[in-house]
Structures are given as structure tokens and as C-alpha cells.
Amino acid sequence: MNTLILNERQIDTAAAIIRKGGLVSMPTETVYGLAADALNGKAVADIFKAKGRPMDNPLIVHIADISQIYSLVREFPDNAVKLAETFWPGPLTIILPKSDRIPDEVSAGLDTVAIRFPLHPVAQKLIMLSGPLAAPSANLSGSPSPTSAAHVISDMNGRIDAVIDGGDCEVGVESTVITLADEIPRILRPGGITAEQIRQVIGETLIDKAVTEPLGKNEAAASPGMKYKHYSPKANVILIDGSDEAFADYICHAKDDKSAALCYNEEKETLPCLCIPIGAKGDDLAYAHNLFAALRKADENECTVVYAHCPTKEGVGLAVYNRIVRAAGFEIVRL
Ligand code: AMP
Ligand code: MG
């Protein structure tokens, strides 16, 4: 298969591919998605094949107008309406009881469906032309999510019909996923909309244990995606929790063949390895924006080890922590 690279003026071509049951990668404000017609079970099954994604990991359905939600879910409870009114369009995914229109391939056999209304104008236009789209991140399963069309091509060239190049993604990490299935709302995956922002709208909201900790052997994942190793570059990620001096000292004393550091801008010239800047110290939004591109850059440079600062668990920092602690296999070097 020859993968077309389309520009933002060729969304009609992308929509025609989707309507015929094909796969198109689209830019969103979070990461690039790999989209198919959400109501076409065969097309959705092809997403899993192209990514090598386990079939038990359900997909998010993307809409571009609130009115599209009513035929996709059985209930749209008050808290969901409040969240939608406040944060849509934007990086928030809400899990709701699914209607019969949702193919089993999308929900991976669950009775619920994850819905999001993205902010990116290209994603919105594509959805308006082709209907609701099922779309996970457009990377090979397990590797860092793509935040540029070049990342998509690097993983998916020859495996999908097309990618629309819409430049770099603004947020850089995937959407926040929240379930309203239990009495108290619960965040299953942190993202661009923070727990603090959500609590201001609907009050008490829990953060699922699997956000920050590995699942025990016999524990079921509320969000199936949480049980897989994820977001990993080929390089071994070493996550360091300590002062900047201790971070630098640790790297100086490590004897690796080829290492990189995800460093603060201020540290760029000071570390004895390839320095890949992830923003100014304390800027969680920049860390989120740059994280996946930085991990991919370490691989492009054939690094075997990549050192990273442990982010805070506050605000968007929690989303960065959730991704990078998985990339590091839940091991943290505490100095
Ligand atoms: P991705 O599509 O790669 O951004 O991942 C979507 C995330 O949402 C994964 O962690 C899925 O397991 C999770 N997810 C999607 N649908 C559901 C659902 N119905 N119930 C629980 N988690 C879901
Ligand atoms: Mg993904």
C-alpha cells in the first residue's frame, strides 16, 4: 500500500478514503490519530491490524458536533453534559454506556464507549465530512505516540492509506479519559484537561490507581490500555527523581555507550551526553508538548539509554508522569 501524504486543503480526499472503509491519520490537538469510520466494524478492525494493537483495547470515537453523541450512547448523564459543555471541543474523553450502533470492534466487547470532541480544525472538518471516527494514536502499538506527520510516516508508511499533515500537535499527550460509570467519577488516564479543572466542574473525582502504579498480577484494568507496556522508545528509559545536581552527577558517572538526556533548556550545554530539551524547568505544558518527540529523537540518534527528570504529579505533570513512568517500566531512580 502506498501511503498518501495530504495537506490541509485535501480533507475531501481523506474523507472519500474513510467513506470507502480506508484508514487516514489526522492531526488532533493531542497527538495524531489513526481514523476509520466508527460505524464500519471491518474498517475499525483494520486499525488494530495496522497498529498491531491488542483487540481487547477499545478505541475512542471522535465527534465534531454534540448532536452526534445521541445516537452513539444510551445515556448522557448530567455530569457528562457539564463536562462536555465546559471542555468540548478539547482533550477530554468521556466513557458512557454505548448504543447498539457502536460495533463491537470499537468497544472491544465492553458495554461502554469512549467519546471525544477534538478541538483541531482539520479533525473537525474530516469528521463533519465523513461522520464519527474511531481513532487511537497513529503509532505502532507500544511505541511513543506521534506528534507530527513525520512520526506517523516513520511508523505507518505502507500500512495506512493516508496521513494529513497538519503540523505539530499542540498538547503532545493523549486526552484525559474519565468514566462516569461508578458513583464517583474516576480519571482512567490523565491528559490535557487536569483533575483540578474537572473537580471545579463536577466536584469529587478520583484518580484510578493504575494511573501512577503498575497493576498487580490479578488486577483487572478499568481501562484496558493501562495494562500494556506503552510509550516506549527502543532506548532504555531511566527516570530520575532528585535535584538537578544529582541528575547531572548520575549521568556523569554512568558509563553508557550512547546516551541522551531529556533536559531542561537551562541544562542544554552542561550534560555529558546528547541533550534533548523538553522546555524550561517547571514548565509541565512544555514537557508534555515535547515528550514523545524527544523519546523518538533518542531513537533516531540510536541511543541505548535515555535519562529523564521525574515530572511532578500536579496539573498536566500527572499526564507526563503517567506516560514516562510506563516508558521506564515503572522503575524510578531516587537520588
Ligand atoms: P488511545 O486510543 O491509544 O488514545 O487509547 C485510548 C484509551 O482509552 C485506552 O487506554 C483505552 O483502554 C481507553 N478506553 C477506550 N474505550 C474505553 C472504554 N469503553 N472503557 C474504558 N477505557 C476505554
Ligand atoms: Mg495510543
Short mmCIF file of C-alpha atoms and ligand atoms in Angstrom, two decimals, residues 53 57-60 95 110 112-114 135-137 174 177 188-189 222-226, ligand 1:
data_model
loop_
_atom_site.label_atom_id
_atom_site.label_comp_id
_atom_site.label_asym_id
_atom_site.label_seq_id
_atom_site.Cartn_x
_atom_site.Cartn_y
_atom_site.Cartn_z
CA ARG A 53 -2.92 -3.22 18.77
CA ASN A 57 -8.06 -2.39 23.90
CA PRO A 58 -11.09 -0.25 22.90
CA LEU A 59 -10.94 2.89 20.73
CA ILE A 60 -12.16 6.44 21.25
CA ILE A 95 -16.85 6.93 28.79
CA LEU A 110 -17.35 -3.68 26.59
CA THR A 112 -19.39 1.32 27.11
CA VAL A 113 -17.90 3.64 24.51
CA ALA A 114 -15.32 6.42 24.87
CA ALA A 135 -9.20 6.77 16.24
CA PRO A 136 -6.40 5.62 18.54
CA SER A 137 -2.97 7.23 18.35
CA GLU A 174 -3.31 12.00 24.65
CA VAL A 177 -10.11 9.71 29.91
CA LEU A 188 -8.58 6.45 34.00
CA ARG A 189 -5.93 8.31 32.04
CA ALA A 222 -10.63 -0.33 34.32
CA SER A 223 -9.10 0.99 31.12
CA PRO A 224 -7.69 -1.94 29.13
CA GLY A 225 -4.92 0.26 27.67
CA MET A 226 -3.42 0.65 31.16
P1 AMP B 1 -5.68 5.55 22.55
O1 AMP B 1 -6.77 5.22 21.62
O2 AMP B 1 -4.40 4.86 22.21
O3 AMP B 1 -5.54 7.01 22.82
O4 AMP B 1 -6.16 4.94 23.94
C1 AMP B 1 -7.48 5.08 24.38
C2 AMP B 1 -7.54 4.75 25.85
O5 AMP B 1 -8.90 4.80 26.30
C3 AMP B 1 -7.02 3.34 26.13
O6 AMP B 1 -6.30 3.36 27.36
C4 AMP B 1 -8.31 2.55 26.23
O7 AMP B 1 -8.14 1.39 27.01
C5 AMP B 1 -9.25 3.57 26.87
N1 AMP B 1 -10.66 3.26 26.56
C6 AMP B 1 -11.28 3.39 25.36
N2 AMP B 1 -12.57 2.98 25.45
C7 AMP B 1 -12.77 2.62 26.74
C8 AMP B 1 -13.89 2.09 27.47
N3 AMP B 1 -15.06 1.89 26.88
N4 AMP B 1 -13.71 1.81 28.78
C9 AMP B 1 -12.52 2.02 29.39
N5 AMP B 1 -11.42 2.51 28.76
C10 AMP B 1 -11.55 2.80 27.45
#
